[in-house]
PDB file of C-alpha atoms in Angstrom:
ATOM      1  CA  MET Z   1      27.560 -19.993   2.432  1.00  0.00           C
ATOM      2  CA  ASP Z   2      30.749 -21.966   3.340  1.00  0.00           C
ATOM      3  CA  ALA Z   3      32.651 -19.586   5.756  1.00  0.00           C
ATOM      4  CA  LYS Z   4      35.717 -21.626   4.920  1.00  0.00           C
ATOM      5  CA  LYS Z   5      35.924 -20.237   1.535  1.00  0.00           C
ATOM      6  CA  TYR Z   6      36.104 -16.667   3.192  1.00  0.00           C
ATOM      7  CA  GLY Z   7      39.904 -16.970   3.137  1.00  0.00           C
ATOM      8  CA  LEU Z   8      40.143 -17.766  -0.462  1.00  0.00           C
ATOM      9  CA  THR Z   9      38.451 -14.314  -1.118  1.00  0.00           C
ATOM     10  CA  ILE Z  10      40.462 -12.575   1.337  1.00  0.00           C
ATOM     11  CA  TYR Z  11      43.535 -14.005  -0.186  1.00  0.00           C
ATOM     12  CA  ARG Z  12      42.396 -12.708  -3.678  1.00  0.00           C
ATOM     13  CA  ILE Z  13      41.656  -9.080  -2.320  1.00  0.00           C
ATOM     14  CA  ARG Z  14      44.940  -9.001  -0.403  1.00  0.00           C
ATOM     15  CA  LYS Z  15      46.934  -9.976  -3.512  1.00  0.00           C
ATOM     16  CA  ASP Z  16      44.806  -7.278  -5.696  1.00  0.00           C
ATOM     17  CA  LEU Z  17      45.716  -4.663  -2.866  1.00  0.00           C
ATOM     18  CA  LYS Z  18      49.365  -5.977  -3.033  1.00  0.00           C
ATOM     19  CA  LEU Z  19      49.386  -6.310   0.907  1.00  0.00           C
ATOM     20  CA  THR Z  20      51.536  -8.675   2.715  1.00  0.00           C
ATOM     21  CA  ARG Z  21      50.131 -11.605   4.794  1.00  0.00           C
ATOM     22  CA  ASN Z  22      52.171 -10.346   7.739  1.00  0.00           C
ATOM     23  CA  PHE Z  23      50.521  -7.053   7.608  1.00  0.00           C
ATOM     24  CA  CYS Z  24      46.907  -8.339   7.495  1.00  0.00           C
ATOM     25  CA  TYR Z  25      47.321 -11.020  10.121  1.00  0.00           C
ATOM     26  CA  GLU Z  26      49.912  -9.932  12.506  1.00  0.00           C
ATOM     27  CA  ASP Z  27      48.701  -9.865  16.158  1.00  0.00           C
ATOM     28  CA  ILE Z  28      45.219 -11.405  14.882  1.00  0.00           C
ATOM     29  CA  MET Z  29      45.960 -14.840  14.072  1.00  0.00           C
ATOM     30  CA  ALA Z  30      49.154 -17.108  13.871  1.00  0.00           C
ATOM     31  CA  LYS Z  31      50.977 -17.294  10.365  1.00  0.00           C
ATOM     32  CA  SER Z  32      50.225 -21.162  10.107  1.00  0.00           C
ATOM     33  CA  ASN Z  33      46.354 -20.558  10.761  1.00  0.00           C
ATOM     34  CA  ALA Z  34      46.477 -17.526   8.140  1.00  0.00           C
ATOM     35  CA  GLN Z  35      47.963 -19.901   5.642  1.00  0.00           C
ATOM     36  CA  LEU Z  36      45.252 -22.446   6.197  1.00  0.00           C
ATOM     37  CA  PHE Z  37      42.579 -19.793   6.217  1.00  0.00           C
ATOM     38  CA  GLU Z  38      43.504 -18.393   2.763  1.00  0.00           C
ATOM     39  CA  LYS Z  39      43.879 -22.007   1.508  1.00  0.00           C
ATOM     40  CA  GLY Z  40      40.135 -22.520   2.314  1.00  0.00           C
ATOM     41  CA  GLU Z  41      41.061 -25.165   4.770  1.00  0.00           C
ATOM     42  CA  SER Z  42      40.153 -23.621   7.888  1.00  0.00           C
ATOM     43  CA  CYS Z  43      37.541 -21.215   9.189  1.00  0.00           C
ATOM     44  CA  PRO Z  44      38.674 -18.899  12.318  1.00  0.00           C
ATOM     45  CA  ARG Z  45      36.274 -17.475  14.638  1.00  0.00           C
ATOM     46  CA  PHE Z  46      34.303 -14.306  13.376  1.00  0.00           C
ATOM     47  CA  ASP Z  47      35.937 -12.097  15.966  1.00  0.00           C
ATOM     48  CA  LYS Z  48      39.273 -12.871  13.913  1.00  0.00           C
ATOM     49  CA  ILE Z  49      37.790 -12.158  10.439  1.00  0.00           C
ATOM     50  CA  ILE Z  50      36.570  -8.749  11.104  1.00  0.00           C
ATOM     51  CA  PRO Z  51      39.734  -7.298  12.480  1.00  0.00           C
ATOM     52  CA  VAL Z  52      41.390  -8.702   9.399  1.00  0.00           C
ATOM     53  CA  LEU Z  53      38.962  -7.091   6.988  1.00  0.00           C
ATOM     54  CA  ASN Z  54      39.362  -3.831   8.989  1.00  0.00           C
ATOM     55  CA  ARG Z  55      43.122  -3.907   8.424  1.00  0.00           C
ATOM     56  CA  ILE Z  56      42.713  -4.476   4.685  1.00  0.00           C
ATOM     57  CA  GLY Z  57      39.993  -1.735   4.684  1.00  0.00           C
ATOM     58  CA  ILE Z  58      36.827  -3.343   3.608  1.00  0.00           C
ATOM     59  CA  SER Z  59      33.609  -3.508   5.152  1.00  0.00           C
ATOM     60  CA  PHE Z  60      31.988  -6.916   5.872  1.00  0.00           C
ATOM     61  CA  ASP Z  61      28.965  -6.016   3.691  1.00  0.00           C
ATOM     62  CA  GLU Z  62      31.324  -5.346   0.862  1.00  0.00           C
ATOM     63  CA  PHE Z  63      33.304  -8.489   1.554  1.00  0.00           C
ATOM     64  CA  LEU Z  64      30.176 -10.597   1.130  1.00  0.00           C
ATOM     65  CA  TYR Z  65      29.189  -8.843  -2.051  1.00  0.00           C
ATOM     66  CA  VAL Z  66      32.691  -9.624  -3.374  1.00  0.00           C
ATOM     67  CA  HIS Z  67      32.668 -13.135  -2.088  1.00  0.00           C
ATOM     68  CA  ASN Z  68      29.276 -13.768  -3.650  1.00  0.00           C
ATOM     69  CA  GLY Z  69      30.656 -13.007  -7.028  1.00  0.00           C
ATOM     70  CA  TYR Z  70      29.875  -9.201  -7.076  1.00  0.00           C
ATOM     71  CA  GLN Z  71      26.216 -10.043  -6.214  1.00  0.00           C
ATOM     72  CA  GLU Z  72      23.770  -9.529  -3.184  1.00  0.00           C
ATOM     73  CA  THR Z  73      22.933 -12.340  -1.240  1.00  0.00           C
ATOM     74  CA  PRO Z  74      19.313 -13.781  -1.767  1.00  0.00           C
ATOM     75  CA  ASP Z  75      18.257 -11.964   1.591  1.00  0.00           C
ATOM     76  CA  GLU Z  76      19.806  -8.565   0.536  1.00  0.00           C
ATOM     77  CA  LYS Z  77      18.263  -8.742  -3.054  1.00  0.00           C
ATOM     78  CA  ILE Z  78      14.824  -9.492  -1.543  1.00  0.00           C
ATOM     79  CA  LEU Z  79      15.340  -6.702   1.027  1.00  0.00           C
ATOM     80  CA  ARG Z  80      15.871  -4.160  -1.551  1.00  0.00           C
ATOM     81  CA  GLY Z  81      13.042  -5.314  -3.587  1.00  0.00           C
ATOM     82  CA  PHE Z  82      10.899  -4.814  -0.638  1.00  0.00           C
ATOM     83  CA  VAL Z  83      12.168  -1.496   0.199  1.00  0.00           C
ATOM     84  CA  ASN Z  84      11.786  -0.360  -3.439  1.00  0.00           C
ATOM     85  CA  LEU Z  85       8.054  -1.226  -3.693  1.00  0.00           C
ATOM     86  CA  LYS Z  86       7.487   2.218  -2.063  1.00  0.00           C
ATOM     87  CA  ASP Z  87       3.713   1.556  -1.563  1.00  0.00           C
ATOM     88  CA  THR Z  88       0.979  -1.268  -1.461  1.00  0.00           C
ATOM     89  CA  THR Z  89      -0.693   0.000  -4.650  1.00  0.00           C
ATOM     90  CA  ASN Z  90       2.578  -1.642  -6.803  1.00  0.00           C
ATOM     91  CA  THR Z  91       0.625  -5.007  -7.066  1.00  0.00           C
ATOM     92  CA  GLU Z  92       2.956  -5.858 -10.189  1.00  0.00           C
ATOM     93  CA  GLY Z  93       6.051  -5.315  -8.060  1.00  0.00           C
ATOM     94  CA  ILE Z  94       4.596  -7.126  -5.112  1.00  0.00           C
ATOM     95  CA  LYS Z  95       3.709 -10.192  -7.344  1.00  0.00           C
ATOM     96  CA  GLN Z  96       7.317 -10.027  -8.847  1.00  0.00           C
ATOM     97  CA  LEU Z  97       8.882 -10.178  -5.329  1.00  0.00           C
ATOM     98  CA  GLN Z  98       6.823 -13.129  -4.564  1.00  0.00           C
ATOM     99  CA  ALA Z  99       8.105 -14.952  -7.387  1.00  0.00           C
ATOM    100  CA  GLU Z 100      11.717 -14.080  -6.506  1.00  0.00           C
ATOM    101  CA  ILE Z 101      10.963 -15.570  -2.932  1.00  0.00           C
ATOM    102  CA  LYS Z 102       9.703 -18.805  -4.435  1.00  0.00           C
ATOM    103  CA  ALA Z 103      12.883 -19.217  -6.266  1.00  0.00           C
ATOM    104  CA  VAL Z 104      14.824 -19.087  -3.230  1.00  0.00           C
ATOM    105  CA  PRO Z 105      15.960 -22.409  -2.053  1.00  0.00           C
ATOM    106  CA  LEU Z 106      14.324 -23.763   1.249  1.00  0.00           C
ATOM    107  CA  THR Z 107      17.669 -24.105   2.860  1.00  0.00           C
ATOM    108  CA  ASN Z 108      18.218 -20.454   2.242  1.00  0.00           C
ATOM    109  CA  THR Z 109      14.911 -19.335   3.709  1.00  0.00           C
ATOM    110  CA  SER Z 110      15.537 -16.964   6.776  1.00  0.00           C
ATOM    111  CA  THR Z 111      12.986 -15.734   9.200  1.00  0.00           C
ATOM    112  CA  PHE Z 112      12.711 -12.408   7.433  1.00  0.00           C
ATOM    113  CA  ILE Z 113      11.870 -14.077   4.035  1.00  0.00           C
ATOM    114  CA  SER Z 114       9.263 -16.135   5.866  1.00  0.00           C
ATOM    115  CA  TYR Z 115       7.828 -12.963   7.363  1.00  0.00           C
ATOM    116  CA  LEU Z 116       7.813 -11.251   4.004  1.00  0.00           C
ATOM    117  CA  GLN Z 117       5.947 -13.871   2.306  1.00  0.00           C
ATOM    118  CA  LEU Z 118       2.944 -13.162   4.716  1.00  0.00           C
ATOM    119  CA  VAL Z 119       3.532  -9.384   4.367  1.00  0.00           C
ATOM    120  CA  LEU Z 120       3.231  -9.277   0.592  1.00  0.00           C
ATOM    121  CA  GLU Z 121       0.270 -11.790   0.804  1.00  0.00           C
ATOM    122  CA  ALA Z 122      -1.524  -9.285   3.276  1.00  0.00           C
ATOM    123  CA  PHE Z 123      -0.654  -6.211   1.052  1.00  0.00           C
ATOM    124  CA  LEU Z 124      -2.549  -7.990  -1.987  1.00  0.00           C
ATOM    125  CA  VAL Z 125      -5.346  -8.889  -0.011  1.00  0.00           C
ATOM    126  CA  PHE Z 126      -5.738  -5.408   1.410  1.00  0.00           C
ATOM    127  CA  GLU Z 127      -5.386  -3.724  -1.974  1.00  0.00           C
ATOM    128  CA  LYS Z 128      -8.033  -6.223  -3.298  1.00  0.00           C
ATOM    129  CA  GLU Z 129     -10.386  -6.089  -0.474  1.00  0.00           C
ATOM    130  CA  GLN Z 130      -9.719  -3.089   1.426  1.00  0.00           C
ATOM    131  CA  SER Z 131     -10.076  -5.167   4.450  1.00  0.00           C
ATOM    132  CA  PHE Z 132      -8.088  -4.708   7.729  1.00  0.00           C
ATOM    133  CA  ILE Z 133      -9.525  -7.914   9.061  1.00  0.00           C
ATOM    134  CA  ARG Z 134      -8.314 -10.311   6.327  1.00  0.00           C
ATOM    135  CA  ALA Z 135      -4.764  -8.737   6.106  1.00  0.00           C
ATOM    136  CA  LYS Z 136      -4.384  -8.562   9.861  1.00  0.00           C
ATOM    137  CA  GLU Z 137      -5.373 -12.451  10.198  1.00  0.00           C
ATOM    138  CA  ILE Z 138      -2.485 -13.087   7.808  1.00  0.00           C
ATOM    139  CA  VAL Z 139       0.347 -10.972   9.514  1.00  0.00           C
ATOM    140  CA  ALA Z 140      -0.690 -11.626  13.061  1.00  0.00           C
ATOM    141  CA  PRO Z 141       1.790 -14.581  13.538  1.00  0.00           C
ATOM    142  CA  ILE Z 142       4.632 -12.065  12.911  1.00  0.00           C
ATOM    143  CA  TRP Z 143       3.301  -9.814  15.806  1.00  0.00           C
ATOM    144  CA  GLU Z 144       2.856 -12.931  18.009  1.00  0.00           C
ATOM    145  CA  GLN Z 145       6.491 -13.836  17.470  1.00  0.00           C
ATOM    146  CA  LEU Z 146       8.057 -10.251  17.861  1.00  0.00           C
ATOM    147  CA  GLN Z 147       6.133  -9.101  20.764  1.00  0.00           C
ATOM    148  CA  ARG Z 148       8.074 -11.717  22.904  1.00  0.00           C
ATOM    149  CA  GLN Z 149      11.421 -10.408  21.536  1.00  0.00           C
ATOM    150  CA  GLU Z 150      13.134  -7.856  24.020  1.00  0.00           C
ATOM    151  CA  ASN Z 151      15.158  -6.695  20.917  1.00  0.00           C
ATOM    152  CA  TRP Z 152      14.084  -5.908  17.361  1.00  0.00           C
ATOM    153  CA  TYR Z 153      16.557  -5.609  14.643  1.00  0.00           C
ATOM    154  CA  TYR Z 154      16.579  -3.796  11.547  1.00  0.00           C
ATOM    155  CA  LYS Z 155      14.562  -6.259   9.603  1.00  0.00           C
ATOM    156  CA  ASP Z 156      12.148  -6.712  12.197  1.00  0.00           C
ATOM    157  CA  ILE Z 157      11.378  -2.891  12.548  1.00  0.00           C
ATOM    158  CA  LEU Z 158      11.067  -2.857   8.825  1.00  0.00           C
ATOM    159  CA  ILE Z 159       8.450  -5.706   8.710  1.00  0.00           C
ATOM    160  CA  MET Z 160       6.288  -4.188  11.413  1.00  0.00           C
ATOM    161  CA  ALA Z 161       6.724  -0.394  10.249  1.00  0.00           C
ATOM    162  CA  ASN Z 162       4.935  -1.672   7.025  1.00  0.00           C
ATOM    163  CA  ILE Z 163       1.885  -3.686   8.624  1.00  0.00           C
ATOM    164  CA  TYR Z 164       1.355  -2.209  12.248  1.00  0.00           C
ATOM    165  CA  TYR Z 165      -1.551  -0.211  11.147  1.00  0.00           C
ATOM    166  CA  LEU Z 166      -3.512  -3.237  10.480  1.00  0.00           C
ATOM    167  CA  PHE Z 167      -3.843  -4.106  14.168  1.00  0.00           C
ATOM    168  CA  ASP Z 168      -6.297  -2.953  16.807  1.00  0.00           C
ATOM    169  CA  GLU Z 169      -5.628   0.166  18.780  1.00  0.00           C
ATOM    170  CA  LYS Z 170      -4.166  -1.526  22.096  1.00  0.00           C
ATOM    171  CA  ALA Z 171      -1.536  -3.376  19.827  1.00  0.00           C
ATOM    172  CA  VAL Z 172      -0.734  -0.268  17.877  1.00  0.00           C
ATOM    173  CA  ASP Z 173       0.290   1.731  20.866  1.00  0.00           C
ATOM    174  CA  THR Z 174       2.578  -1.074  21.838  1.00  0.00           C
ATOM    175  CA  ILE Z 175       4.097  -1.485  18.531  1.00  0.00           C
ATOM    176  CA  ILE Z 176       4.782   2.130  17.797  1.00  0.00           C
ATOM    177  CA  SER Z 177       5.994   2.907  21.179  1.00  0.00           C
ATOM    178  CA  THR Z 178       8.513  -0.193  20.764  1.00  0.00           C
ATOM    179  CA  MET Z 179       9.464   0.658  17.245  1.00  0.00           C
ATOM    180  CA  LEU Z 180      10.447   4.148  18.185  1.00  0.00           C
ATOM    181  CA  ILE Z 181      12.745   3.085  20.783  1.00  0.00           C
ATOM    182  CA  GLN Z 182      14.222   0.303  18.662  1.00  0.00           C
ATOM    183  CA  VAL Z 183      14.614   2.604  15.400  1.00  0.00           C
ATOM    184  CA  GLU Z 184      16.560   5.214  17.478  1.00  0.00           C
ATOM    185  CA  LYS Z 185      19.282   2.561  17.943  1.00  0.00           C
ATOM    186  CA  TYR Z 186      19.569   2.346  14.111  1.00  0.00           C
ATOM    187  CA  LYS Z 187      19.542   6.166  13.549  1.00  0.00           C
ATOM    188  CA  ASN Z 188      23.360   5.949  12.228  1.00  0.00           C
ATOM    189  CA  TYR Z 189      22.717   2.695  10.321  1.00  0.00           C
ATOM    190  CA  LYS Z 190      23.119   3.142   6.477  1.00  0.00           C
ATOM    191  CA  ALA Z 191      20.040   1.384   5.381  1.00  0.00           C
ATOM    192  CA  SER Z 192      17.519   2.790   7.996  1.00  0.00           C
ATOM    193  CA  VAL Z 193      17.581   6.420   6.826  1.00  0.00           C
ATOM    194  CA  ASN Z 194      13.882   6.324   5.779  1.00  0.00           C
ATOM    195  CA  LEU Z 195      12.521   3.878   8.335  1.00  0.00           C
ATOM    196  CA  ASP Z 196      11.190   6.674  10.963  1.00  0.00           C
ATOM    197  CA  THR Z 197       9.372   8.271   8.031  1.00  0.00           C
ATOM    198  CA  VAL Z 198       7.624   4.954   7.003  1.00  0.00           C
ATOM    199  CA  ILE Z 199       6.591   4.600  10.495  1.00  0.00           C
ATOM    200  CA  LEU Z 200       5.123   8.073  10.717  1.00  0.00           C
ATOM    201  CA  LEU Z 201       3.384   7.981   7.390  1.00  0.00           C
ATOM    202  CA  ASN Z 202       1.666   4.594   8.302  1.00  0.00           C
ATOM    203  CA  TYR Z 203       0.684   5.942  11.630  1.00  0.00           C
ATOM    204  CA  CYS Z 204      -1.056   9.101   9.936  1.00  0.00           C
ATOM    205  CA  PHE Z 205      -2.729   6.253   7.656  1.00  0.00           C
ATOM    206  CA  TYR Z 206      -3.882   4.409  11.074  1.00  0.00           C
ATOM    207  CA  LEU Z 207      -5.337   7.488  12.368  1.00  0.00           C
ATOM    208  CA  THR Z 208      -7.153   8.695   9.120  1.00  0.00           C
ATOM    209  CA  GLU Z 209      -8.654   5.363   8.821  1.00  0.00           C
ATOM    210  CA  ARG Z 210     -10.222   5.232  12.351  1.00  0.00           C
ATOM    211  CA  GLY Z 211     -11.734   8.811  12.240  1.00  0.00           C
ATOM    212  CA  ARG Z 212      -8.775  10.652  13.798  1.00  0.00           C
ATOM    213  CA  VAL Z 213      -7.231  12.638  10.852  1.00  0.00           C
ATOM    214  CA  LEU Z 214      -6.806  15.719  12.841  1.00  0.00           C
ATOM    215  CA  GLU Z 215      -4.477  14.077  15.362  1.00  0.00           C
ATOM    216  CA  SER Z 216      -2.219  13.068  12.363  1.00  0.00           C
ATOM    217  CA  GLU Z 217      -0.818  16.674  11.804  1.00  0.00           C
ATOM    218  CA  PRO Z 218       2.395  16.583  14.013  1.00  0.00           C
ATOM    219  CA  TYR Z 219       3.456  13.204  12.755  1.00  0.00           C
ATOM    220  CA  LEU Z 220       2.563  14.302   9.284  1.00  0.00           C
ATOM    221  CA  ASP Z 221       4.793  17.548   9.745  1.00  0.00           C
ATOM    222  CA  LYS Z 222       7.617  15.312  10.769  1.00  0.00           C
ATOM    223  CA  ALA Z 223       7.117  12.867   7.896  1.00  0.00           C
ATOM    224  CA  LEU Z 224       7.404  15.779   5.529  1.00  0.00           C
ATOM    225  CA  ALA Z 225      10.457  17.206   7.000  1.00  0.00           C
ATOM    226  CA  ASN Z 226      12.188  13.769   7.010  1.00  0.00           C
ATOM    227  CA  ALA Z 227      11.391  13.193   3.421  1.00  0.00           C
ATOM    228  CA  ARG Z 228      12.602  16.781   2.473  1.00  0.00           C
ATOM    229  CA  LYS Z 229      15.675  16.385   4.394  1.00  0.00           C
ATOM    230  CA  ASN Z 230      16.382  13.025   3.043  1.00  0.00           C
ATOM    231  CA  LYS Z 231      15.277  13.903  -0.749  1.00  0.00           C
ATOM    232  CA  HIS Z 232      13.227  11.014  -1.038  1.00  0.00           C
ATOM    233  CA  SER Z 233      10.691  11.876  -3.519  1.00  0.00           C
ATOM    234  CA  ASP Z 234       8.342   8.807  -2.889  1.00  0.00           C
ATOM    235  CA  TYR Z 235       7.893   9.470   0.795  1.00  0.00           C
ATOM    236  CA  LEU Z 236       7.478  13.275  -0.009  1.00  0.00           C
ATOM    237  CA  LEU Z 237       4.692  12.559  -2.485  1.00  0.00           C
ATOM    238  CA  GLN Z 238       2.950  10.156   0.137  1.00  0.00           C
ATOM    239  CA  ALA Z 239       3.198  12.566   2.790  1.00  0.00           C
ATOM    240  CA  LYS Z 240       1.841  15.360   0.654  1.00  0.00           C
ATOM    241  CA  MET Z 241      -1.196  12.927  -0.320  1.00  0.00           C
ATOM    242  CA  ARG Z 242      -1.726  12.678   3.503  1.00  0.00           C
ATOM    243  CA  LYS Z 243      -1.490  16.323   3.814  1.00  0.00           C
ATOM    244  CA  VAL Z 244      -4.263  16.563   1.149  1.00  0.00           C
ATOM    245  CA  VAL Z 245      -6.579  14.413   3.456  1.00  0.00           C
ATOM    246  CA  LEU Z 246      -5.799  16.545   6.532  1.00  0.00           C
ATOM    247  CA  LEU Z 247      -6.361  19.904   4.567  1.00  0.00           C
ATOM    248  CA  ILE Z 248      -9.878  18.622   3.650  1.00  0.00           C
ATOM    249  CA  ALA Z 249     -10.662  17.775   7.156  1.00  0.00           C
ATOM    250  CA  GLN Z 250      -9.498  21.184   8.379  1.00  0.00           C
ATOM    251  CA  ASP Z 251     -11.930  22.671   5.866  1.00  0.00           C
ATOM    252  CA  LYS Z 252      -9.147  24.167   3.746  1.00  0.00           C
ATOM    253  CA  ALA Z 253     -10.628  23.029   0.253  1.00  0.00           C
ATOM    254  CA  GLN Z 254      -8.678  25.386  -2.024  1.00  0.00           C
ATOM    255  CA  GLU Z 255      -5.285  24.584  -0.353  1.00  0.00           C
ATOM    256  CA  ALA Z 256      -6.017  21.004  -0.714  1.00  0.00           C
ATOM    257  CA  THR Z 257      -7.101  21.423  -4.395  1.00  0.00           C
ATOM    258  CA  ARG Z 258      -3.982  23.291  -5.198  1.00  0.00           C
ATOM    259  CA  LEU Z 259      -1.882  20.637  -3.578  1.00  0.00           C
ATOM    260  CA  THR Z 260      -3.776  17.881  -5.311  1.00  0.00           C
ATOM    261  CA  ASN Z 261      -3.254  19.367  -8.696  1.00  0.00           C
ATOM    262  CA  GLU Z 262       0.591  19.605  -8.137  1.00  0.00           C
ATOM    263  CA  ILE Z 263       0.484  15.784  -6.938  1.00  0.00           C
ATOM    264  CA  MET Z 264      -1.282  14.773  -9.989  1.00  0.00           C
ATOM    265  CA  VAL Z 265       1.214  16.487 -12.488  1.00  0.00           C
ATOM    266  CA  THR Z 266       4.195  15.004 -10.373  1.00  0.00           C
ATOM    267  CA  LEU Z 267       2.756  11.580 -10.687  1.00  0.00           C
ATOM    268  CA  ASP Z 268       2.179  11.868 -14.292  1.00  0.00           C
ATOM    269  CA  CYS Z 269       5.746  12.949 -14.647  1.00  0.00           C
ATOM    270  CA  LEU Z 270       7.115   9.948 -12.613  1.00  0.00           C
ATOM    271  CA  GLU Z 271       4.798   7.644 -14.421  1.00  0.00           C
ATOM    272  CA  ARG Z 272       3.088   6.148 -11.508  1.00  0.00           C
ATOM    273  CA  PRO Z 273      -0.346   5.309 -12.901  1.00  0.00           C
ATOM    274  CA  HIS Z 274      -1.124   2.954 -10.291  1.00  0.00           C
ATOM    275  CA  LEU Z 275      -0.283   5.476  -7.424  1.00  0.00           C
ATOM    276  CA  LYS Z 276      -2.239   8.134  -9.131  1.00  0.00           C
ATOM    277  CA  LYS Z 277      -5.315   6.108  -9.635  1.00  0.00           C
ATOM    278  CA  ASP Z 278      -5.145   5.282  -5.823  1.00  0.00           C
ATOM    279  CA  PHE Z 279      -4.861   8.864  -4.914  1.00  0.00           C
ATOM    280  CA  GLN Z 280      -7.756   9.854  -7.412  1.00  0.00           C
ATOM    281  CA  GLU Z 281     -10.102   7.461  -5.546  1.00  0.00           C
ATOM    282  CA  THR Z 282      -9.033   8.875  -2.279  1.00  0.00           C
ATOM    283  CA  TRP Z 283      -9.622  12.567  -3.529  1.00  0.00           C
ATOM    284  CA  LEU Z 284     -13.117  11.755  -5.024  1.00  0.00           C
ATOM    285  CA  GLU Z 285     -13.981   9.857  -1.771  1.00  0.00           C
ATOM    286  CA  ILE Z 286     -12.926  12.546   0.785  1.00  0.00           C
ATOM    287  CA  THR Z 287     -14.353  15.470  -1.555  1.00  0.00           C
ATOM    288  CA  LYS Z 288     -17.645  13.729  -2.047  1.00  0.00           C
ATOM    289  CA  LYS Z 289     -17.958  13.828   1.638  1.00  0.00           C
ATOM    290  CA  LYS Z 290     -17.076  17.209   2.004  1.00  0.00           C
ATOM    291  CA  ARG Z 291     -18.737  18.408  -1.271  1.00  0.00           C
ATOM    292  CA  VAL Z 292     -15.586  20.261  -2.484  1.00  0.00           C
TER     293      VAL Z 292
END
């Protein structure tokens, strides 16, 4: 994206809002520089553009959206698609997102998109083979890179929150402690409202898959509370599914059966056949072991 053209968009917004050039640029940049900027003939430093946007009353995110013809950038569109997948059983959605990534020109491919290509491939392998080993091999390069970073940013945390359970115990302990520190920095960031819930749910899955389901209770309770607080039905459903597994492990078969029936009805109402099928298989597996 040519930053020189930012000025053309700011000019258009300024005119729409009937704001004078003097009002928008006074004490920020010289009049002659502002004129060149609005003609698309110069690009001031970023720390000059932000104060202008603040004075106009528009966030940088919204400005980019308007500048891009009222469309998301490729990265943001793909990010939204990834967040909206909700779970790894959505193979159709995963393949569709892979196709969207392939359509992005190589010159626009960011590190995030490169990481995401590996994550989506690992999701499909895990869903097909139910193999931690193969899926881990695919995403291992991501962890090799991120463990060398002192700070993780939102997209780094989002990526790791969705794959860390594939790694071995030593790595998971390190990743969890790092993520919980890093995600705290983003508690007021609008896009991260459910990120800690994803981390907690995947940790519950990690503990369950390693025969430590009883240890998951405090993390599951926190995930349930988060999902209810944020009114996020998908994560609430996933947390309730994990709750069923915990109840069976606690020999609370009647309560587990009651909750399972509620979940099945909800999944039917939400038209989530793939997630329902996955949960039914989990239910049959755990009840067969416990003979419910």
